[in-house]
Amino acid sequence: MAHPVQLGLQDATSPVMEELVTFHDHALMAMFLISFLILYALSATLTTKLTNTNITDAQEMETIWTILPAIILILIALPSLRILYMADEVNNPSFTIKSIGHQWYWTYEYTDYGGLIFNSYMLPPLFLNPGDLRLLEVDNRVVLPIEAPVRMMITSQDVLHSWTIPALGLKTDAVPGRLNQTMFTATRPGVYYGQCSEICGANHSFMPIVAELIPLKIFEMGPVFTL
């Protein structure tokens, strides 16, 4: 869960999110180095009175400042493509859960538990308990196991939505008439929050997502949903 004046990303709860955090730091370091080099060159150009006529026609220098950015782009693109394919990979899921977006709530269907279906609405402020998060708490949380591959099948019944939980590294569009899928493996229990990340109408800000991750042994004992 994010906290006030937080500058970095949320703590990772899945291998994909851990890779995303590492790539973020990798790309940020490259940006810092490039920015420092450019600022140094600008300051040196503006403050020194020395000139060198060879700089105006130096093929070696032109070759370096053409090849060096290309190498930097490759060093950024290769890990980015690796994470992209890793996030899109779906292999032998242990559980499948379907999420359907509506204006403005979510419907969850546990296909492995006899088609258990329930809706998840945002809790109004009058129904919040002490410690609950305003605009983020729901009446029915989606309960998911940890240490097991879970496939989320996501669609919409009306307009475009987006099922997003930052701590898990998940962001999948819910498109009417189309069934998208994503897969994750959570690494630690807890309650994790997300929101619809696609502008879907007047109440777009009022359809949060709350995932309660519990140990696999407890999940396998049977549905523990607070309906």
PDB file of C-alpha atoms in Angstrom:
ATOM      1  CA  MET A   1       0.000   0.000   0.000  1.00  0.00           C
ATOM      2  CA  ALA A   2       1.342   3.421  -0.930  1.00  0.00           C
ATOM      3  CA  HIS A   3       1.846   6.016   1.799  1.00  0.00           C
ATOM      4  CA  PRO A   4       1.866   9.845   1.723  1.00  0.00           C
ATOM      5  CA  VAL A   5       4.833  11.550   0.015  1.00  0.00           C
ATOM      6  CA  GLN A   6       6.055   8.205  -1.290  1.00  0.00           C
ATOM      7  CA  LEU A   7       8.567   8.645  -4.113  1.00  0.00           C
ATOM      8  CA  GLY A   8       9.309   5.038  -5.066  1.00  0.00           C
ATOM      9  CA  LEU A   9       7.184   2.108  -6.142  1.00  0.00           C
ATOM     10  CA  GLN A  10       5.171  -0.065  -3.797  1.00  0.00           C
ATOM     11  CA  ASP A  11       6.826  -3.101  -2.231  1.00  0.00           C
ATOM     12  CA  ALA A  12       6.785  -5.993  -4.684  1.00  0.00           C
ATOM     13  CA  THR A  13       4.547  -8.979  -3.926  1.00  0.00           C
ATOM     14  CA  SER A  14       5.211 -11.050  -7.048  1.00  0.00           C
ATOM     15  CA  PRO A  15       8.297 -12.031  -9.081  1.00  0.00           C
ATOM     16  CA  VAL A  16       7.156  -9.879 -12.015  1.00  0.00           C
ATOM     17  CA  MET A  17       6.839  -6.805  -9.814  1.00  0.00           C
ATOM     18  CA  GLU A  18      10.285  -7.471  -8.354  1.00  0.00           C
ATOM     19  CA  GLU A  19      11.678  -7.483 -11.886  1.00  0.00           C
ATOM     20  CA  LEU A  20       9.816  -4.259 -12.674  1.00  0.00           C
ATOM     21  CA  VAL A  21      11.283  -2.535  -9.613  1.00  0.00           C
ATOM     22  CA  THR A  22      14.784  -3.676 -10.585  1.00  0.00           C
ATOM     23  CA  PHE A  23      14.293  -2.459 -14.161  1.00  0.00           C
ATOM     24  CA  HIS A  24      12.954   0.872 -12.874  1.00  0.00           C
ATOM     25  CA  ASP A  25      16.128   1.402 -10.836  1.00  0.00           C
ATOM     26  CA  HIS A  26      18.269   0.302 -13.797  1.00  0.00           C
ATOM     27  CA  ALA A  27      16.597   2.766 -16.184  1.00  0.00           C
ATOM     28  CA  LEU A  28      16.673   5.555 -13.583  1.00  0.00           C
ATOM     29  CA  MET A  29      20.422   5.144 -13.136  1.00  0.00           C
ATOM     30  CA  ALA A  30      20.919   5.448 -16.899  1.00  0.00           C
ATOM     31  CA  MET A  31      18.803   8.619 -16.913  1.00  0.00           C
ATOM     32  CA  PHE A  32      20.863  10.103 -14.080  1.00  0.00           C
ATOM     33  CA  LEU A  33      24.130   9.408 -15.887  1.00  0.00           C
ATOM     34  CA  ILE A  34      22.852  10.911 -19.145  1.00  0.00           C
ATOM     35  CA  SER A  35      21.459  13.987 -17.382  1.00  0.00           C
ATOM     36  CA  PHE A  36      24.721  14.524 -15.481  1.00  0.00           C
ATOM     37  CA  LEU A  37      26.774  14.229 -18.694  1.00  0.00           C
ATOM     38  CA  ILE A  38      24.550  16.708 -20.549  1.00  0.00           C
ATOM     39  CA  LEU A  39      24.542  19.212 -17.683  1.00  0.00           C
ATOM     40  CA  TYR A  40      28.320  18.978 -17.413  1.00  0.00           C
ATOM     41  CA  ALA A  41      28.729  19.567 -21.158  1.00  0.00           C
ATOM     42  CA  LEU A  42      26.357  22.560 -21.078  1.00  0.00           C
ATOM     43  CA  SER A  43      28.030  24.112 -18.060  1.00  0.00           C
ATOM     44  CA  ALA A  44      31.487  23.593 -19.571  1.00  0.00           C
ATOM     45  CA  THR A  45      30.370  25.191 -22.840  1.00  0.00           C
ATOM     46  CA  LEU A  46      28.841  28.220 -21.101  1.00  0.00           C
ATOM     47  CA  THR A  47      31.638  28.871 -18.599  1.00  0.00           C
ATOM     48  CA  THR A  48      34.876  28.225 -20.501  1.00  0.00           C
ATOM     49  CA  LYS A  49      36.351  30.702 -22.963  1.00  0.00           C
ATOM     50  CA  LEU A  50      38.587  28.147 -24.627  1.00  0.00           C
ATOM     51  CA  THR A  51      37.639  27.025 -28.124  1.00  0.00           C
ATOM     52  CA  ASN A  52      38.947  24.244 -30.291  1.00  0.00           C
ATOM     53  CA  THR A  53      38.430  24.339 -34.037  1.00  0.00           C
ATOM     54  CA  ASN A  54      38.796  20.551 -34.267  1.00  0.00           C
ATOM     55  CA  ILE A  55      35.466  20.075 -32.463  1.00  0.00           C
ATOM     56  CA  THR A  56      33.541  21.590 -35.373  1.00  0.00           C
ATOM     57  CA  ASP A  57      34.718  18.802 -37.688  1.00  0.00           C
ATOM     58  CA  ALA A  58      35.535  15.702 -35.658  1.00  0.00           C
ATOM     59  CA  GLN A  59      34.224  12.492 -37.176  1.00  0.00           C
ATOM     60  CA  GLU A  60      35.444  10.417 -34.241  1.00  0.00           C
ATOM     61  CA  MET A  61      33.376  12.451 -31.805  1.00  0.00           C
ATOM     62  CA  GLU A  62      30.321  12.322 -34.067  1.00  0.00           C
ATOM     63  CA  THR A  63      30.689   8.528 -34.254  1.00  0.00           C
ATOM     64  CA  ILE A  64      30.888   8.231 -30.465  1.00  0.00           C
ATOM     65  CA  TRP A  65      27.829  10.367 -29.734  1.00  0.00           C
ATOM     66  CA  THR A  66      25.861   8.411 -32.336  1.00  0.00           C
ATOM     67  CA  ILE A  67      26.846   4.903 -31.189  1.00  0.00           C
ATOM     68  CA  LEU A  68      26.766   5.569 -27.433  1.00  0.00           C
ATOM     69  CA  PRO A  69      23.027   6.456 -27.282  1.00  0.00           C
ATOM     70  CA  ALA A  70      22.251   3.378 -29.383  1.00  0.00           C
ATOM     71  CA  ILE A  71      24.136   1.174 -26.913  1.00  0.00           C
ATOM     72  CA  ILE A  72      22.277   2.755 -23.996  1.00  0.00           C
ATOM     73  CA  LEU A  73      18.930   2.141 -25.701  1.00  0.00           C
ATOM     74  CA  ILE A  74      19.825  -1.515 -26.251  1.00  0.00           C
ATOM     75  CA  LEU A  75      20.812  -1.914 -22.589  1.00  0.00           C
ATOM     76  CA  ILE A  76      17.410  -0.532 -21.622  1.00  0.00           C
ATOM     77  CA  ALA A  77      15.364  -2.376 -24.261  1.00  0.00           C
ATOM     78  CA  LEU A  78      16.659  -5.904 -23.626  1.00  0.00           C
ATOM     79  CA  PRO A  79      15.554  -6.196 -19.963  1.00  0.00           C
ATOM     80  CA  SER A  80      12.338  -4.386 -20.848  1.00  0.00           C
ATOM     81  CA  LEU A  81      11.439  -6.975 -23.497  1.00  0.00           C
ATOM     82  CA  ARG A  82      12.352  -9.790 -21.100  1.00  0.00           C
ATOM     83  CA  ILE A  83       9.940  -8.490 -18.448  1.00  0.00           C
ATOM     84  CA  LEU A  84       7.261  -7.877 -21.076  1.00  0.00           C
ATOM     85  CA  TYR A  85       7.314 -11.502 -22.206  1.00  0.00           C
ATOM     86  CA  MET A  86       7.554 -12.713 -18.609  1.00  0.00           C
ATOM     87  CA  ALA A  87       4.416 -10.773 -17.654  1.00  0.00           C
ATOM     88  CA  ASP A  88       2.535 -12.128 -20.685  1.00  0.00           C
ATOM     89  CA  GLU A  89       3.405 -15.777 -20.048  1.00  0.00           C
ATOM     90  CA  VAL A  90       0.616 -18.104 -18.881  1.00  0.00           C
ATOM     91  CA  ASN A  91       1.685 -21.637 -17.933  1.00  0.00           C
ATOM     92  CA  ASN A  92      -0.301 -24.275 -16.026  1.00  0.00           C
ATOM     93  CA  PRO A  93      -2.286 -22.102 -13.602  1.00  0.00           C
ATOM     94  CA  SER A  94      -3.469 -23.725 -10.367  1.00  0.00           C
ATOM     95  CA  PHE A  95      -6.546 -21.509 -10.103  1.00  0.00           C
ATOM     96  CA  THR A  96      -8.603 -19.459 -12.534  1.00  0.00           C
ATOM     97  CA  ILE A  97     -10.656 -16.457 -11.445  1.00  0.00           C
ATOM     98  CA  LYS A  98     -12.763 -14.337 -13.752  1.00  0.00           C
ATOM     99  CA  SER A  99     -13.173 -10.605 -13.170  1.00  0.00           C
ATOM    100  CA  ILE A 100     -15.915  -8.636 -14.930  1.00  0.00           C
ATOM    101  CA  GLY A 101     -15.931  -4.846 -14.913  1.00  0.00           C
ATOM    102  CA  HIS A 102     -19.172  -2.872 -14.647  1.00  0.00           C
ATOM    103  CA  GLN A 103     -20.091   0.753 -14.167  1.00  0.00           C
ATOM    104  CA  TRP A 104     -18.921   1.001 -11.436  1.00  0.00           C
ATOM    105  CA  TYR A 105     -18.129  -2.230  -9.591  1.00  0.00           C
ATOM    106  CA  TRP A 106     -16.438  -5.578 -10.155  1.00  0.00           C
ATOM    107  CA  THR A 107     -17.861  -9.085 -10.376  1.00  0.00           C
ATOM    108  CA  TYR A 108     -15.688 -12.085  -9.493  1.00  0.00           C
ATOM    109  CA  GLU A 109     -16.322 -15.664 -10.548  1.00  0.00           C
ATOM    110  CA  TYR A 110     -14.406 -18.586  -9.030  1.00  0.00           C
ATOM    111  CA  THR A 111     -14.671 -21.131 -11.816  1.00  0.00           C
ATOM    112  CA  ASP A 112     -12.851 -23.806  -9.775  1.00  0.00           C
ATOM    113  CA  TYR A 113     -15.387 -23.608  -6.945  1.00  0.00           C
ATOM    114  CA  GLY A 114     -18.648 -24.438  -8.640  1.00  0.00           C
ATOM    115  CA  GLY A 115     -19.050 -21.081 -10.314  1.00  0.00           C
ATOM    116  CA  LEU A 116     -19.092 -18.995  -7.119  1.00  0.00           C
ATOM    117  CA  ILE A 117     -19.998 -15.442  -8.176  1.00  0.00           C
ATOM    118  CA  PHE A 118     -20.195 -12.231  -6.140  1.00  0.00           C
ATOM    119  CA  ASN A 119     -20.028  -8.477  -6.661  1.00  0.00           C
ATOM    120  CA  SER A 120     -17.522  -6.108  -5.103  1.00  0.00           C
ATOM    121  CA  TYR A 121     -18.689  -2.540  -4.422  1.00  0.00           C
ATOM    122  CA  MET A 122     -16.814   0.332  -2.833  1.00  0.00           C
ATOM    123  CA  LEU A 123     -17.823   0.958   0.773  1.00  0.00           C
ATOM    124  CA  PRO A 124     -19.442   4.383   1.307  1.00  0.00           C
ATOM    125  CA  PRO A 125     -17.767   6.560   3.972  1.00  0.00           C
ATOM    126  CA  LEU A 126     -20.613   5.941   6.446  1.00  0.00           C
ATOM    127  CA  PHE A 127     -19.883   2.198   6.465  1.00  0.00           C
ATOM    128  CA  LEU A 128     -16.130   2.434   7.033  1.00  0.00           C
ATOM    129  CA  ASN A 129     -14.614   1.029  10.211  1.00  0.00           C
ATOM    130  CA  PRO A 130     -11.731   2.720  12.049  1.00  0.00           C
ATOM    131  CA  GLY A 131      -8.564   2.143  10.050  1.00  0.00           C
ATOM    132  CA  ASP A 132     -10.347   1.500   6.746  1.00  0.00           C
ATOM    133  CA  LEU A 133      -9.136   3.382   3.710  1.00  0.00           C
ATOM    134  CA  ARG A 134     -11.552   5.841   2.137  1.00  0.00           C
ATOM    135  CA  LEU A 135     -12.345   5.161  -1.545  1.00  0.00           C
ATOM    136  CA  LEU A 136     -10.353   1.916  -1.399  1.00  0.00           C
ATOM    137  CA  GLU A 137     -12.324  -0.460   0.831  1.00  0.00           C
ATOM    138  CA  VAL A 138     -14.922  -2.802  -0.664  1.00  0.00           C
ATOM    139  CA  ASP A 139     -17.735  -4.888   0.777  1.00  0.00           C
ATOM    140  CA  ASN A 140     -16.411  -8.179  -0.684  1.00  0.00           C
ATOM    141  CA  ARG A 141     -12.712  -8.704  -1.206  1.00  0.00           C
ATOM    142  CA  VAL A 142     -11.359 -11.104  -3.792  1.00  0.00           C
ATOM    143  CA  VAL A 143      -9.484 -13.817  -1.881  1.00  0.00           C
ATOM    144  CA  LEU A 144      -6.450 -15.318  -3.603  1.00  0.00           C
ATOM    145  CA  PRO A 145      -3.793 -17.866  -2.590  1.00  0.00           C
ATOM    146  CA  ILE A 146      -0.087 -17.196  -2.325  1.00  0.00           C
ATOM    147  CA  GLU A 147       2.704 -19.421  -3.662  1.00  0.00           C
ATOM    148  CA  ALA A 148       0.449 -20.741  -6.422  1.00  0.00           C
ATOM    149  CA  PRO A 149       0.073 -19.550 -10.032  1.00  0.00           C
ATOM    150  CA  VAL A 150      -3.282 -17.804 -10.434  1.00  0.00           C
ATOM    151  CA  ARG A 151      -4.805 -16.887 -13.783  1.00  0.00           C
ATOM    152  CA  MET A 152      -7.067 -13.840 -13.921  1.00  0.00           C
ATOM    153  CA  MET A 153      -9.485 -13.697 -16.843  1.00  0.00           C
ATOM    154  CA  ILE A 154     -10.681 -10.130 -17.252  1.00  0.00           C
ATOM    155  CA  THR A 155     -13.499  -8.691 -19.333  1.00  0.00           C
ATOM    156  CA  SER A 156     -16.116  -5.953 -19.200  1.00  0.00           C
ATOM    157  CA  GLN A 157     -19.854  -5.815 -19.621  1.00  0.00           C
ATOM    158  CA  ASP A 158     -20.240  -2.175 -20.627  1.00  0.00           C
ATOM    159  CA  VAL A 159     -17.237   0.125 -21.227  1.00  0.00           C
ATOM    160  CA  LEU A 160     -13.459  -0.103 -20.987  1.00  0.00           C
ATOM    161  CA  HIS A 161     -12.048  -0.796 -17.509  1.00  0.00           C
ATOM    162  CA  SER A 162      -8.628  -1.835 -16.239  1.00  0.00           C
ATOM    163  CA  TRP A 163      -7.977  -4.332 -13.429  1.00  0.00           C
ATOM    164  CA  THR A 164      -4.891  -3.025 -11.661  1.00  0.00           C
ATOM    165  CA  ILE A 165      -3.014  -3.955  -8.476  1.00  0.00           C
ATOM    166  CA  PRO A 166       0.378  -2.186  -8.396  1.00  0.00           C
ATOM    167  CA  ALA A 167       1.964  -4.365  -5.673  1.00  0.00           C
ATOM    168  CA  LEU A 168       1.408  -7.459  -7.841  1.00  0.00           C
ATOM    169  CA  GLY A 169       2.562  -5.766 -11.038  1.00  0.00           C
ATOM    170  CA  LEU A 170      -0.846  -6.332 -12.657  1.00  0.00           C
ATOM    171  CA  LYS A 171      -2.617  -4.021 -15.097  1.00  0.00           C
ATOM    172  CA  THR A 172      -4.918  -5.653 -17.613  1.00  0.00           C
ATOM    173  CA  ASP A 173      -7.616  -3.915 -19.637  1.00  0.00           C
ATOM    174  CA  ALA A 174     -11.192  -5.128 -19.389  1.00  0.00           C
ATOM    175  CA  VAL A 175     -12.623  -4.834 -22.908  1.00  0.00           C
ATOM    176  CA  PRO A 176     -16.290  -5.532 -23.753  1.00  0.00           C
ATOM    177  CA  GLY A 177     -16.587  -8.646 -25.916  1.00  0.00           C
ATOM    178  CA  ARG A 178     -12.988  -9.686 -25.292  1.00  0.00           C
ATOM    179  CA  LEU A 179     -11.476 -11.956 -22.635  1.00  0.00           C
ATOM    180  CA  ASN A 180      -7.982 -10.908 -21.580  1.00  0.00           C
ATOM    181  CA  GLN A 181      -5.875 -12.969 -19.235  1.00  0.00           C
ATOM    182  CA  THR A 182      -2.916 -12.424 -16.969  1.00  0.00           C
ATOM    183  CA  MET A 183      -1.075 -14.594 -14.493  1.00  0.00           C
ATOM    184  CA  PHE A 184       0.725 -13.966 -11.233  1.00  0.00           C
ATOM    185  CA  THR A 185       2.215 -15.784  -8.258  1.00  0.00           C
ATOM    186  CA  ALA A 186       2.007 -13.889  -4.989  1.00  0.00           C
ATOM    187  CA  THR A 187       4.886 -14.342  -2.569  1.00  0.00           C
ATOM    188  CA  ARG A 188       3.513 -13.066   0.739  1.00  0.00           C
ATOM    189  CA  PRO A 189       0.116 -12.739   2.400  1.00  0.00           C
ATOM    190  CA  GLY A 190      -1.642  -9.464   3.037  1.00  0.00           C
ATOM    191  CA  VAL A 191      -4.289  -7.090   1.753  1.00  0.00           C
ATOM    192  CA  TYR A 192      -3.432  -5.244  -1.438  1.00  0.00           C
ATOM    193  CA  TYR A 193      -5.312  -2.386  -3.057  1.00  0.00           C
ATOM    194  CA  GLY A 194      -5.814  -1.248  -6.620  1.00  0.00           C
ATOM    195  CA  GLN A 195      -8.192   0.825  -8.688  1.00  0.00           C
ATOM    196  CA  CYS A 196      -9.639   0.890 -12.173  1.00  0.00           C
ATOM    197  CA  SER A 197      -6.957   2.501 -14.330  1.00  0.00           C
ATOM    198  CA  GLU A 198      -9.081   3.257 -17.383  1.00  0.00           C
ATOM    199  CA  ILE A 199     -11.374   6.285 -17.465  1.00  0.00           C
ATOM    200  CA  CYS A 200     -14.780   4.598 -17.560  1.00  0.00           C
ATOM    201  CA  GLY A 201     -17.314   7.289 -16.743  1.00  0.00           C
ATOM    202  CA  ALA A 202     -18.506   9.599 -14.005  1.00  0.00           C
ATOM    203  CA  ASN A 203     -17.743   7.221 -11.120  1.00  0.00           C
ATOM    204  CA  HIS A 204     -14.437   5.964 -12.456  1.00  0.00           C
ATOM    205  CA  SER A 205     -12.736   6.887  -9.172  1.00  0.00           C
ATOM    206  CA  PHE A 206     -15.141   4.768  -7.133  1.00  0.00           C
ATOM    207  CA  MET A 207     -14.483   1.177  -8.232  1.00  0.00           C
ATOM    208  CA  PRO A 208     -11.510  -0.012  -6.177  1.00  0.00           C
ATOM    209  CA  ILE A 209      -9.972  -3.489  -6.157  1.00  0.00           C
ATOM    210  CA  VAL A 210      -9.016  -5.222  -2.914  1.00  0.00           C
ATOM    211  CA  ALA A 211      -7.185  -8.553  -3.020  1.00  0.00           C
ATOM    212  CA  GLU A 212      -6.716 -10.525   0.184  1.00  0.00           C
ATOM    213  CA  LEU A 213      -3.854 -12.976  -0.202  1.00  0.00           C
ATOM    214  CA  ILE A 214      -3.833 -15.943   2.169  1.00  0.00           C
ATOM    215  CA  PRO A 215      -1.665 -19.073   2.502  1.00  0.00           C
ATOM    216  CA  LEU A 216      -2.408 -21.834   0.035  1.00  0.00           C
ATOM    217  CA  LYS A 217      -3.293 -24.361   2.741  1.00  0.00           C
ATOM    218  CA  ILE A 218      -6.036 -22.114   4.119  1.00  0.00           C
ATOM    219  CA  PHE A 219      -7.334 -21.354   0.630  1.00  0.00           C
ATOM    220  CA  GLU A 220      -7.551 -25.062  -0.239  1.00  0.00           C
ATOM    221  CA  MET A 221      -9.699 -25.733   2.844  1.00  0.00           C
ATOM    222  CA  GLY A 222     -12.585 -24.091   1.023  1.00  0.00           C
ATOM    223  CA  PRO A 223     -14.003 -20.682   0.162  1.00  0.00           C
ATOM    224  CA  VAL A 224     -13.361 -18.222   2.966  1.00  0.00           C
ATOM    225  CA  PHE A 225     -15.046 -15.287   1.327  1.00  0.00           C
ATOM    226  CA  THR A 226     -16.743 -12.678   3.460  1.00  0.00           C
ATOM    227  CA  LEU A 227     -19.987 -12.387   1.540  1.00  0.00           C
TER     228      LEU A 227
END
